[in-house]
mmCIF file of C-alpha atoms and ligand atoms in Angstrom:
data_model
loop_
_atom_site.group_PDB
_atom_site.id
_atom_site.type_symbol
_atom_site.label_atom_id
_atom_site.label_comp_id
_atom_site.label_asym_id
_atom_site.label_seq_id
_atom_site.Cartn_x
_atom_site.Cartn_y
_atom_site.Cartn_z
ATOM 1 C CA UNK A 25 4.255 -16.199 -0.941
ATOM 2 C CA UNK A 26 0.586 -17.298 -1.533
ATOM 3 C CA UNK A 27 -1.437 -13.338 -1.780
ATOM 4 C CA UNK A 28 -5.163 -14.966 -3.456
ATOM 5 C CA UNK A 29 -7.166 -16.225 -0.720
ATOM 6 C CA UNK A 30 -9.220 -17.894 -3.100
ATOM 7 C CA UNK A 31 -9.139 -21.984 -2.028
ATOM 8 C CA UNK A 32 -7.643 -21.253 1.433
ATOM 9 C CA UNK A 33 -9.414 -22.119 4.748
ATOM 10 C CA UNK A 34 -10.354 -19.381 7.388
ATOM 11 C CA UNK A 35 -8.951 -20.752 10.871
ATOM 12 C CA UNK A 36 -10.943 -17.274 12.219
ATOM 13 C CA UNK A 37 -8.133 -15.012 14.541
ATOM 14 C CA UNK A 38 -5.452 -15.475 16.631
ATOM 15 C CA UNK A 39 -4.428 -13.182 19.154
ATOM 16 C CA UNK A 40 -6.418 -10.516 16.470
ATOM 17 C CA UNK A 41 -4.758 -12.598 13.560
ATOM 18 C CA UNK A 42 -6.642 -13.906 10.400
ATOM 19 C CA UNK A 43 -5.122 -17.504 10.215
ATOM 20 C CA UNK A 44 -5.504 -19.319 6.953
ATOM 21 C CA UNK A 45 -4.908 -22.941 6.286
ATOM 22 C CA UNK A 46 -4.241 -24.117 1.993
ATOM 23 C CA UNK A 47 -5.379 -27.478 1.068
ATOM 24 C CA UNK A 48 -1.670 -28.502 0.629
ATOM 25 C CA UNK A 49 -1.137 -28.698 4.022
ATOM 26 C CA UNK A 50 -3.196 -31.369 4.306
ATOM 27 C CA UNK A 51 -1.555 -33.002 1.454
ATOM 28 C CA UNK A 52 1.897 -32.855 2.833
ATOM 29 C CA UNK A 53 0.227 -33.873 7.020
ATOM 30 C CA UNK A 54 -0.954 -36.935 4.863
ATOM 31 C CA UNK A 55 2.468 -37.931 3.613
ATOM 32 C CA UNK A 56 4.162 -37.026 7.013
ATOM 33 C CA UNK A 57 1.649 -39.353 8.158
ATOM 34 C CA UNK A 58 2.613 -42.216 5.988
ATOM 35 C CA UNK A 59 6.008 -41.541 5.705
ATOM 36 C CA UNK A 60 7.181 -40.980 9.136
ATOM 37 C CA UNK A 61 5.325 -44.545 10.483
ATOM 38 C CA UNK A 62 8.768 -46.169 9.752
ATOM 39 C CA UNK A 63 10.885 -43.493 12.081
ATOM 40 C CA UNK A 64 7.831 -43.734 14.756
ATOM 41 C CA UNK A 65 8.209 -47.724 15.013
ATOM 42 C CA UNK A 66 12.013 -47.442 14.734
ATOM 43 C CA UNK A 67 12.245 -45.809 18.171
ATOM 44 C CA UNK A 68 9.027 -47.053 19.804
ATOM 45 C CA UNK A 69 9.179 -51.162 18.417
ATOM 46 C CA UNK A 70 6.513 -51.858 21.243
ATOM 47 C CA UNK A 71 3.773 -49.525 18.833
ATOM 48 C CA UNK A 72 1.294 -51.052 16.648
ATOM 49 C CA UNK A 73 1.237 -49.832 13.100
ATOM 50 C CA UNK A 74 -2.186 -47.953 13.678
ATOM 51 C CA UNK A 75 -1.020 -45.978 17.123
ATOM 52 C CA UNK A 76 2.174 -45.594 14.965
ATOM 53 C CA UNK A 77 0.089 -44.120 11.994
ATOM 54 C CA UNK A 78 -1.339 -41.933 15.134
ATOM 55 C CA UNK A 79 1.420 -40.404 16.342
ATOM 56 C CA UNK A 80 2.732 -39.923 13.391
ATOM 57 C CA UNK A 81 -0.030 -37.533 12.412
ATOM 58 C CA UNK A 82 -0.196 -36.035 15.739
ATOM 59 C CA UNK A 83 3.592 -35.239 15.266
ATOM 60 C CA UNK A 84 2.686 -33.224 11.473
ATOM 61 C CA UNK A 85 -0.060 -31.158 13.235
ATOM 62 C CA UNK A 86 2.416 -30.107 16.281
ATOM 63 C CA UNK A 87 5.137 -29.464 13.191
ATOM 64 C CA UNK A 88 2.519 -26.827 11.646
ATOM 65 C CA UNK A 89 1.638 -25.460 15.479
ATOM 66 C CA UNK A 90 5.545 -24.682 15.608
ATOM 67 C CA UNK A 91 5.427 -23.409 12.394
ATOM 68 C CA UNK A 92 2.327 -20.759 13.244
ATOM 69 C CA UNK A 93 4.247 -20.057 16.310
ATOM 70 C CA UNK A 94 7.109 -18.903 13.980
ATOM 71 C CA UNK A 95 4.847 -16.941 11.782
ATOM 72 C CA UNK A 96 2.870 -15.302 14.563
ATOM 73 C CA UNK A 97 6.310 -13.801 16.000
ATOM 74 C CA UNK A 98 6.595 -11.907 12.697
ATOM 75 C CA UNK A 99 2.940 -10.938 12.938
ATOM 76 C CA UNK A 100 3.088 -9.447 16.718
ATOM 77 C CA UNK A 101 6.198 -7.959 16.352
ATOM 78 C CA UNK A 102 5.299 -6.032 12.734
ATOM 79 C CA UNK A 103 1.787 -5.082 14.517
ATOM 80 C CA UNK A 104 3.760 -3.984 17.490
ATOM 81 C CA UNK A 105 5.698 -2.009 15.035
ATOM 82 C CA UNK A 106 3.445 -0.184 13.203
ATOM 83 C CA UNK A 107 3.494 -2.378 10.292
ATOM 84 C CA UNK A 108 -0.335 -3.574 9.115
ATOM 85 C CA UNK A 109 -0.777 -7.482 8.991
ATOM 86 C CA UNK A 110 -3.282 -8.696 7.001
ATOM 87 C CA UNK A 111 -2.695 -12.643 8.004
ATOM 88 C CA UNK A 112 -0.587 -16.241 8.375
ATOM 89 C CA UNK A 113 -1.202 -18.404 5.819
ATOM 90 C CA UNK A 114 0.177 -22.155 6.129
ATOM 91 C CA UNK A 115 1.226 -24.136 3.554
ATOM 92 C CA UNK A 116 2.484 -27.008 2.651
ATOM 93 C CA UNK A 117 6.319 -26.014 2.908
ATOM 94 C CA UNK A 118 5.627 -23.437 6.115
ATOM 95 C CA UNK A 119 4.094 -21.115 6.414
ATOM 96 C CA UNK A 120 3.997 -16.938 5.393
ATOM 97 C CA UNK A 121 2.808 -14.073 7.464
ATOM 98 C CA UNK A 122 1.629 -11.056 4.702
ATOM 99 C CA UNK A 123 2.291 -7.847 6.220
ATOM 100 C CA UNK A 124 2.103 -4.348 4.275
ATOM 101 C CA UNK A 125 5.592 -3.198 4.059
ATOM 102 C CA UNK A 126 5.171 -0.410 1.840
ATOM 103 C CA UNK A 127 7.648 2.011 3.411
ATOM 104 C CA UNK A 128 9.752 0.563 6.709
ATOM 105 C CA UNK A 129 12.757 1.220 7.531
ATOM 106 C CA UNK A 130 15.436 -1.729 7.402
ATOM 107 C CA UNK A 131 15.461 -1.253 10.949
ATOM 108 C CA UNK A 132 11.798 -2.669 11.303
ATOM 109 C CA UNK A 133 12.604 -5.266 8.807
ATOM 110 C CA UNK A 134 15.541 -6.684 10.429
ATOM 111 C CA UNK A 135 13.363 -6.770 13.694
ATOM 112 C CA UNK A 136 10.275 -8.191 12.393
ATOM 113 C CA UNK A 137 11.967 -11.135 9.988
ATOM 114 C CA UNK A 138 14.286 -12.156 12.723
ATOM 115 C CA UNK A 139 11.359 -12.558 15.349
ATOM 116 C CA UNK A 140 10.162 -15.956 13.290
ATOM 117 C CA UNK A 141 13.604 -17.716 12.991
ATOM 118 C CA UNK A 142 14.559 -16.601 16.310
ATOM 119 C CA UNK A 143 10.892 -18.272 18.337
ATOM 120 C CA UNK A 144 11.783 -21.297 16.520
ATOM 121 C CA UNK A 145 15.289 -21.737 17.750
ATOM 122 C CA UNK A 146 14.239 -21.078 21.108
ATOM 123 C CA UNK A 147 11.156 -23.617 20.336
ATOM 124 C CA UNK A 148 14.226 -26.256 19.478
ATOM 125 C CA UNK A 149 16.181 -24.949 22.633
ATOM 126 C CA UNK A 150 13.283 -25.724 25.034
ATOM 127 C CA UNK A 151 12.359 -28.767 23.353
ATOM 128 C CA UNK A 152 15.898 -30.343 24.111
ATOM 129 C CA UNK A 153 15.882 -29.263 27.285
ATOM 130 C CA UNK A 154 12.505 -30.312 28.234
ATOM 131 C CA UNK A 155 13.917 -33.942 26.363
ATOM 132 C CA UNK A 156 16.820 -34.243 28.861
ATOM 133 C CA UNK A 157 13.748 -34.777 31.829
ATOM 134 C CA UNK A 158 11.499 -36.979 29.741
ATOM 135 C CA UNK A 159 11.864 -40.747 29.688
ATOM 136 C CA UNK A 160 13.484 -41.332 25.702
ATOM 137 C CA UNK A 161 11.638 -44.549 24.994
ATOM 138 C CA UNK A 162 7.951 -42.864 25.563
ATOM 139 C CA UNK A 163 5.544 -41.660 22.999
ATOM 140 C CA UNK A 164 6.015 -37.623 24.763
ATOM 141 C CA UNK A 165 9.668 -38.337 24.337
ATOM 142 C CA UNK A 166 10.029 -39.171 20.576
ATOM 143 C CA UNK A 167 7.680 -36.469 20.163
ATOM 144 C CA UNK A 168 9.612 -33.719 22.022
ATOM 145 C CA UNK A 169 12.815 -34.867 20.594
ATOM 146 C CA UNK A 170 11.395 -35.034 16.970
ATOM 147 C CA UNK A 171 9.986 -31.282 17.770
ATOM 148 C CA UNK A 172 13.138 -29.657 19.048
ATOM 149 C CA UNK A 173 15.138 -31.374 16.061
ATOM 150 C CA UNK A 174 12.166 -29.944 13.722
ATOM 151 C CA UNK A 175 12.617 -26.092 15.006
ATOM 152 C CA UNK A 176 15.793 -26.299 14.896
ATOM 153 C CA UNK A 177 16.166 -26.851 11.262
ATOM 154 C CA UNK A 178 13.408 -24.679 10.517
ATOM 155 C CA UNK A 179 15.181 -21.932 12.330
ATOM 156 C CA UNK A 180 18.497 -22.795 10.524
ATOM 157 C CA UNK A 181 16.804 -23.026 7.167
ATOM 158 C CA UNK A 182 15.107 -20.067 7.479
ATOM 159 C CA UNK A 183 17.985 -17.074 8.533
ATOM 160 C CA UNK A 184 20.280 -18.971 5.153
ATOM 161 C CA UNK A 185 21.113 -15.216 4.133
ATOM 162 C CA UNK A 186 18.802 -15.452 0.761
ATOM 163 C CA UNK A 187 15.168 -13.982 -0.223
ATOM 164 C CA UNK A 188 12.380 -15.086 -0.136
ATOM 165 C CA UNK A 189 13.707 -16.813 3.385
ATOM 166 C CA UNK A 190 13.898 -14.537 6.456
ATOM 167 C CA UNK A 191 17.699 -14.444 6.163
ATOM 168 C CA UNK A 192 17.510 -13.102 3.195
ATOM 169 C CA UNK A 193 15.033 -9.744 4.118
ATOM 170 C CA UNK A 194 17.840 -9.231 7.074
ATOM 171 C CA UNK A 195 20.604 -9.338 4.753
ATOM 172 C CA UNK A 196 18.307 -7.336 2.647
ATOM 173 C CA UNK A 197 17.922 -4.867 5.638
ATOM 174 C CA UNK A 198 21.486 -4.849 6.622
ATOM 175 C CA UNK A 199 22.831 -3.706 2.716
ATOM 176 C CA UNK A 200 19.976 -1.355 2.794
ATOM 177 C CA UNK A 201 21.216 0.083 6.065
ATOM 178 C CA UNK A 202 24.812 0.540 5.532
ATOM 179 C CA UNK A 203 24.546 1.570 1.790
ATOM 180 C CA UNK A 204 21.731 3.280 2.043
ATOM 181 C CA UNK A 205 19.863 2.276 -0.844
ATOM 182 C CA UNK A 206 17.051 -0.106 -0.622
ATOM 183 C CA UNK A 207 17.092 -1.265 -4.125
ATOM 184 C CA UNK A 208 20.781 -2.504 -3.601
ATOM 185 C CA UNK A 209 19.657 -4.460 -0.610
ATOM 186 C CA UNK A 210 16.882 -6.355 -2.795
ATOM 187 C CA UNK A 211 19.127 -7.130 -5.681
ATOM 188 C CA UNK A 212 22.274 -8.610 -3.116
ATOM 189 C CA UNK A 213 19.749 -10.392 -1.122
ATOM 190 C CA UNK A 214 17.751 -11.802 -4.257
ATOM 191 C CA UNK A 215 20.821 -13.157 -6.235
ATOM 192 C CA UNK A 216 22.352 -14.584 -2.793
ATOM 193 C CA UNK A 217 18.776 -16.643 -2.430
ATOM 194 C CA UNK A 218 19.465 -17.600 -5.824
ATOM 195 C CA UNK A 219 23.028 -18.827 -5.542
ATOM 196 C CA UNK A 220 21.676 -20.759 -2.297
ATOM 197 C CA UNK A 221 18.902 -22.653 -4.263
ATOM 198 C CA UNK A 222 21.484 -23.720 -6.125
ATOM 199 C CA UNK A 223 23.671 -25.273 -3.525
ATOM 200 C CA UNK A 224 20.413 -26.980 -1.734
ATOM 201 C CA UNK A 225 20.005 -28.186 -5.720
ATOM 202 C CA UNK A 226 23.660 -30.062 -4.783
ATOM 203 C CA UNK A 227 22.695 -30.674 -0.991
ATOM 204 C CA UNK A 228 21.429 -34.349 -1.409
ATOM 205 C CA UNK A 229 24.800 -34.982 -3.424
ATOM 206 C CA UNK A 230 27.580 -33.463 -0.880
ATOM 207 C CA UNK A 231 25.704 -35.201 2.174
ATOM 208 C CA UNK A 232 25.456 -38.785 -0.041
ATOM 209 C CA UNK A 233 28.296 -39.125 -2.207
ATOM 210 C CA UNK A 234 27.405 -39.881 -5.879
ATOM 211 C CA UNK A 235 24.036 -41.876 -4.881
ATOM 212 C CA UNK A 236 21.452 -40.272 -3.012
ATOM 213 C CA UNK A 237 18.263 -41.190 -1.964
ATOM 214 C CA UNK A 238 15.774 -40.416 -4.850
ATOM 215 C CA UNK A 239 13.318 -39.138 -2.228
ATOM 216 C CA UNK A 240 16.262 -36.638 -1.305
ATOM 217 C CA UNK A 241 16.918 -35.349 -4.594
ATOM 218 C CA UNK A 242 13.194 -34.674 -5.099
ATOM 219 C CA UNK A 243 12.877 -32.589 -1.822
ATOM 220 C CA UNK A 244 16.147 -31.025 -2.577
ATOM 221 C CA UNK A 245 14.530 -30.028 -5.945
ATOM 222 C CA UNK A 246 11.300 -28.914 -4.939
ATOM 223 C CA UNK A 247 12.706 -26.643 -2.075
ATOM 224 C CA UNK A 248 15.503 -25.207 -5.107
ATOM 225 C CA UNK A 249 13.037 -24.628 -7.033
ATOM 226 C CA UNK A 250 10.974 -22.593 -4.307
ATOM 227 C CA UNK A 251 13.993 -20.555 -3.035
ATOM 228 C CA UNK A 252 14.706 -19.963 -6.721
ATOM 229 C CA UNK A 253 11.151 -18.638 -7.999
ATOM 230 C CA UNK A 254 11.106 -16.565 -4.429
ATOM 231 C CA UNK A 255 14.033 -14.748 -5.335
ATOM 232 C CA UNK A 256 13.564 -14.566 -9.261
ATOM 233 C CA UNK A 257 10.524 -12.814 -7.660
ATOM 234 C CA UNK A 258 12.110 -10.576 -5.330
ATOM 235 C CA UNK A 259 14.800 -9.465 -8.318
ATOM 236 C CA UNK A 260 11.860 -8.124 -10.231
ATOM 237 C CA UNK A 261 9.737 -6.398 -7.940
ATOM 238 C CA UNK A 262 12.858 -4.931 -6.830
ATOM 239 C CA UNK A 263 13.507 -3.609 -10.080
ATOM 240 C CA UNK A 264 10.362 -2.701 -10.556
ATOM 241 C CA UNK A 265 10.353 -0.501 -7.515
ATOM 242 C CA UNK A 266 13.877 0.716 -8.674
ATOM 243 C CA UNK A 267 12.304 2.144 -11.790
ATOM 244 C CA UNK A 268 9.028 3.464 -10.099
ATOM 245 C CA UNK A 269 10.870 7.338 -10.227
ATOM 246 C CA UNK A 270 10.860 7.474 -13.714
ATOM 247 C CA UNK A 271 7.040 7.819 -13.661
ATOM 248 C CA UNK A 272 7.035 11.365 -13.434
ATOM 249 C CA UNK A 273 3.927 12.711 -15.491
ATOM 250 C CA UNK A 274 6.046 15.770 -16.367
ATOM 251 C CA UNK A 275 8.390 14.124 -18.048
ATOM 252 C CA UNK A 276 5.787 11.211 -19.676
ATOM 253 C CA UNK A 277 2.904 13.509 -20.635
ATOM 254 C CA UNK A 278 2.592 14.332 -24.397
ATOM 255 C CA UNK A 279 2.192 17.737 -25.145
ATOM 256 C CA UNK A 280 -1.809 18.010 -26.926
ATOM 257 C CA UNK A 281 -3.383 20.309 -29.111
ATOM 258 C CA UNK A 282 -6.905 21.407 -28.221
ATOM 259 C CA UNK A 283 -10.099 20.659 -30.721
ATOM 260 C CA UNK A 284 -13.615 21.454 -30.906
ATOM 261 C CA UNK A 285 -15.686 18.239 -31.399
ATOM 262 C CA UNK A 286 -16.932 19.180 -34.378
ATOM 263 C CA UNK A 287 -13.959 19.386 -36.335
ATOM 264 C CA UNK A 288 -13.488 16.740 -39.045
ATOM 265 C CA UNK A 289 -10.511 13.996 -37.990
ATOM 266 C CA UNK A 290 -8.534 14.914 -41.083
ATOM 267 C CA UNK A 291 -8.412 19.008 -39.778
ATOM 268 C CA UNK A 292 -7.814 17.654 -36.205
ATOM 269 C CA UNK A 293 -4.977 15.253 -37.579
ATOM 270 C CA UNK A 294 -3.811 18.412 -39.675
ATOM 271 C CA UNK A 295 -3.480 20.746 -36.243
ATOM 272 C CA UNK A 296 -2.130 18.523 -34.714
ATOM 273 C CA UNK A 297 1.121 17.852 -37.015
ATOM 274 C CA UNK A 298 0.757 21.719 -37.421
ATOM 275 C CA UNK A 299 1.608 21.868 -33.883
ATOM 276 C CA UNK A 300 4.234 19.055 -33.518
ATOM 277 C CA UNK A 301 2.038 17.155 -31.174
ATOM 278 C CA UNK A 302 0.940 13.874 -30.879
ATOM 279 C CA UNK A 303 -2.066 13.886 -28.265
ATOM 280 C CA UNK A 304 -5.635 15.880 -29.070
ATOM 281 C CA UNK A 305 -7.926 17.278 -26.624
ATOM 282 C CA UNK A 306 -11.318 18.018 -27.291
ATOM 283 C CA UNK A 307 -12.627 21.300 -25.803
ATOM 284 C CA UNK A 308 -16.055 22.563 -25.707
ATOM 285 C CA UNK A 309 -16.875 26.487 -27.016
ATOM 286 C CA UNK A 310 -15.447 27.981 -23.290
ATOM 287 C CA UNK A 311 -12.125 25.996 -23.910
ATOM 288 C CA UNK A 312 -12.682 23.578 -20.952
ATOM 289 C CA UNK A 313 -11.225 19.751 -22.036
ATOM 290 C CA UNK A 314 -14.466 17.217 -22.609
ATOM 291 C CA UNK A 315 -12.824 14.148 -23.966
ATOM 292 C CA UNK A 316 -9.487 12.266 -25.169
ATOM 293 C CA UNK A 317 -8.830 11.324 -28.518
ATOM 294 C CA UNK A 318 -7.427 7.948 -28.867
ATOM 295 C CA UNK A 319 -4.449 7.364 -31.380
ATOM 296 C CA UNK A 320 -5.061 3.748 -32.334
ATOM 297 C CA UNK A 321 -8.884 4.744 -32.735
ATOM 298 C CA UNK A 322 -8.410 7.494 -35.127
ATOM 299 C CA UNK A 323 -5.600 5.480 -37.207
ATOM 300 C CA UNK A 324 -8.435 2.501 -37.262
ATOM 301 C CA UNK A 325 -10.775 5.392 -39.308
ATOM 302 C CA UNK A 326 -10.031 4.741 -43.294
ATOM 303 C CA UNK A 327 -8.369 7.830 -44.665
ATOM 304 C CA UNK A 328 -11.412 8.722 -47.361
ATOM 305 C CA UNK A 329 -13.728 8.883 -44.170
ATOM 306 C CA UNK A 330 -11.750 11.268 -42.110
ATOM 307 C CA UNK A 331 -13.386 14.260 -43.912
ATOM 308 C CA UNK A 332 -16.773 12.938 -42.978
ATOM 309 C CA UNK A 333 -16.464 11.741 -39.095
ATOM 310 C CA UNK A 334 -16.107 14.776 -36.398
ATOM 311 C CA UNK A 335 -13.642 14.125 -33.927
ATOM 312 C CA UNK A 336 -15.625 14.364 -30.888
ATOM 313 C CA UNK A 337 -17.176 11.297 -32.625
ATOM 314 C CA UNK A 338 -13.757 9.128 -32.043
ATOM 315 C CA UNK A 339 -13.071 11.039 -28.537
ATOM 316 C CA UNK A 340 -13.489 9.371 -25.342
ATOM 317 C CA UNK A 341 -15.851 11.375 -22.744
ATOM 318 C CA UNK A 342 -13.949 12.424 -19.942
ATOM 319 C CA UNK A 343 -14.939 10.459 -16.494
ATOM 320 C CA UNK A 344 -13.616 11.038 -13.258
ATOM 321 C CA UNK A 345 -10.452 9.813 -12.651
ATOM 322 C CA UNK A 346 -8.943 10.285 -15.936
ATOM 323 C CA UNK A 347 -7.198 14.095 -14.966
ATOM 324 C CA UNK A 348 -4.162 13.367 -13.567
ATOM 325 C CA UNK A 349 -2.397 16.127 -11.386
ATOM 326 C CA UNK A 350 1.117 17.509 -13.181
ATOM 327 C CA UNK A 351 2.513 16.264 -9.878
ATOM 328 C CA UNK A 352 1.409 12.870 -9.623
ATOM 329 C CA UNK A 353 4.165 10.441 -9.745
ATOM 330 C CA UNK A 354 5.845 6.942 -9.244
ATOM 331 C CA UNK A 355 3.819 4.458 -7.132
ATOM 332 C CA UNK A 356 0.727 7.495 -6.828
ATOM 333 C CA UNK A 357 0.632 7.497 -10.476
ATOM 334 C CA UNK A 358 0.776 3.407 -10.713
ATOM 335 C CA UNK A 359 -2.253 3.716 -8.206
ATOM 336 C CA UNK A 360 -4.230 6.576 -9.935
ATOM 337 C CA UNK A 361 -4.245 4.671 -12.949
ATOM 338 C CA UNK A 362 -5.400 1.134 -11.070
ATOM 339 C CA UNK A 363 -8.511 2.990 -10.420
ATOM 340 C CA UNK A 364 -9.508 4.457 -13.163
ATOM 341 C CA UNK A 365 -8.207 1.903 -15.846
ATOM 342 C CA UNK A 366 -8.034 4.063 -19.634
ATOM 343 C CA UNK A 367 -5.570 4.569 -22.441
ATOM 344 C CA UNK A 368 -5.357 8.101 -21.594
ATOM 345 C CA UNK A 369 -5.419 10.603 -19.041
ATOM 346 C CA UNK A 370 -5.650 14.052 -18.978
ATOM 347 C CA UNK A 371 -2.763 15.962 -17.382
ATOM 348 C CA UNK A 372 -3.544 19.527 -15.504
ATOM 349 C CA UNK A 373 -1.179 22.004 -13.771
ATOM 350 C CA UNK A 374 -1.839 23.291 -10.496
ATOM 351 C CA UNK A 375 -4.423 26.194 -12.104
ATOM 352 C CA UNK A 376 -6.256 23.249 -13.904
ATOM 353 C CA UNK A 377 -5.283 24.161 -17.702
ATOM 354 C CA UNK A 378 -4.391 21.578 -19.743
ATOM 355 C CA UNK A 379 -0.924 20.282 -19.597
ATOM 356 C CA UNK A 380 -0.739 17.300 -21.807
ATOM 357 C CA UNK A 381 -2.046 13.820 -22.551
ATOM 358 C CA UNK A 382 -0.624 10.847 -20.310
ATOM 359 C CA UNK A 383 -0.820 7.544 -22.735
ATOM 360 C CA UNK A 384 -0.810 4.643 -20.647
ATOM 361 C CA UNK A 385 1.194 2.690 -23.002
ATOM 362 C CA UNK A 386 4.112 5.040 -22.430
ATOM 363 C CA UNK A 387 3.934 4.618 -18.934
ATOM 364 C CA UNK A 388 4.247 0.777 -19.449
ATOM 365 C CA UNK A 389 7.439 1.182 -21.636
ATOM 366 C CA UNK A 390 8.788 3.278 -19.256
ATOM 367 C CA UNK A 391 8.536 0.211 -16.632
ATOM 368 C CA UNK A 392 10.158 -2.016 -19.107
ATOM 369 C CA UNK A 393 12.901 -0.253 -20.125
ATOM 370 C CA UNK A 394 16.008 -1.101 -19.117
HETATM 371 ZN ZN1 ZN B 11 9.759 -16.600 8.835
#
């Protein structure tokens, strides 16, 4: 869920992987450490409280190895699948593999979020097996057994049918599959992770009766709150997406009148009612567009001084980037308009005459709208 790579540290590649580590992990190793002394001398009495200490720390590193070894099966199998990775990040609940899903099919998805849950389960498989053969009162024996019972629940946890969790992008894949329509798949998904961060909220409660452990609740909570934020998330990118084909310049552009710069603003403002429009263009003497006239600007020039200033005066130069093509639409618009921040745009037809004047705050009201 992390995306800034701003205070994380570079573990170099992995089988062609960037591998990132955030300072939180070593937070939570520290309280594994501390906390998990007790469990470590419960089943190996014979330990001092330092080689307890020991193991337990070595026991928080292997948890994150199994962890990566999760994450990485997501990362080979996307690669393997066409689908860019750009790095595993772990953190201090688990870890998250960013890959560039801009356009897969729910087929890929299914494949590439069950490859994590499913290397962990078979992680916990082998590590019970190997158990059976090991000797249960050793130090490689608690650790095995500790392992296998830690995979296990990580690959339970993680295919619970809710986003952000890998369940959740198969369910999402599954609704998108059989109905067709992505944006369904995101929204079903989403509000399922939602409704399960609220039965983790009541976990500590139906496992303890009416007084569980404090430490419990607070885990319970913090992982709620996680699965609940993830999903909030997923609802609104998913709606975001969902709205991305209204942003058709066609429909968005404002029809403009065309000025020469050295009209005064109170003629230009007078053409421009004269022609029912709401956008000006300023064009030099062979009728080619020079600069954008911006509305707030003009309406911030007192009316006794509009005689006096020209309008090229209050135009904005044109720079490259700010003609849009007639054609240019949904996430290429979004994009177009990334790179060449401005309030307005000019918008050509295919022959390169002026079409009309893209405002960018319509194009934000048209994302909000319900
Ligand atoms: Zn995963």
């Amino acid at each position: 869920m992390a995306t800034g790579r701003g205070r994380q540290l570079s573990l170099g590649r992995i089988a062609g992987i960037p591998v990132y580590v955030s300072p939180t992990w070593f937070l939570v190793a520290g309280l594994i450490t501390i906390w998990g002394r007790d469990s470590v001398l419960g089943y190996l009495p014979q330990l001092s409280d330092g080689e307890a200490y020991a193991i337990s720390f070595l026991f928080a590193v292997l948890l994150y190895a199994s962890v990566f070894v999760h994450e990485l099966g997501h990362a080979l199998t996307a690669r393997r699948l066409g689908l860019p990775v750009r790095g595993v990040t772990l953190h201090f609940l688990g870890g998250h593999t960013e890959i560039e899903r801009d356009a897969p099919t729910p087929g890929r998805d299914l494949v590439v979020s069950a490859a994590g849950p499913l290397l962990s389960l078979a992680l916990g498989g082998l590590g019970l097996l190997a158990y059976l053969a090991i000797d249960d009162d050793s130090v490689p024996g608690f650790l095995v057994y500790m392992l296998a019972a830690a995979n296990l629940v990580v690959g339970v946890f993680n295919v619970l049918p809710g986003l952000p969790l890998d369940g959740g992008h198969m369910l999402r894949a599954a609704v998108w599959r059989v109905t067709g329509d992505e944006h369904r798949g995101t929204v079903v998904a989403a509000r399922s992770g939602q409704v399960l961060a609220g039965l983790v909220l009541l976990l500590p409660f139906a496992l303890d009766g009416a007084r569980p452990d404090v430490l419990t609740i607070v885990w319970a909570g913090l992982v709620a709150a996680l699965l609940w934020s993830g999903a909030s998330q997923a609802l609104a990118v998913g709606r975001m997406r969902a709205r991305l084909p209204r942003l058709d310049t066609r429909t968005l552009a404002r029809r403009a009148a065309p000025v020469a710069p050295d009209l005064p603003v109170s003629e230009a403002l007078r053409r421009a009612r004269e022609a029912d429009v709401t956008s000006l263009v300023v064009v030099d003497s062979a009728g080619r567009p020079t600069g954008l006239v911006n509305e707030a600007a003009v309406a911030a020039i007192p009316e006794q001084r509009r005689p006096w200033v020209t309008i090229g005066d209050s135009a904005k130069s044109l720079r490259q980037g700010m003609v849009l093509d007639l054609d240019v639409r949904g996430d290429a618009l979004l994009k177009a308009m990334r790179e060449t921040p401005a309030s307005e745009y000019l918008v050509v037809d295919a022959q390169g005459r002026v079409y009309g004047v893209l405002v960018s705050s319509d194009v934000d009201h048209a994302l909000a709208a319900r």
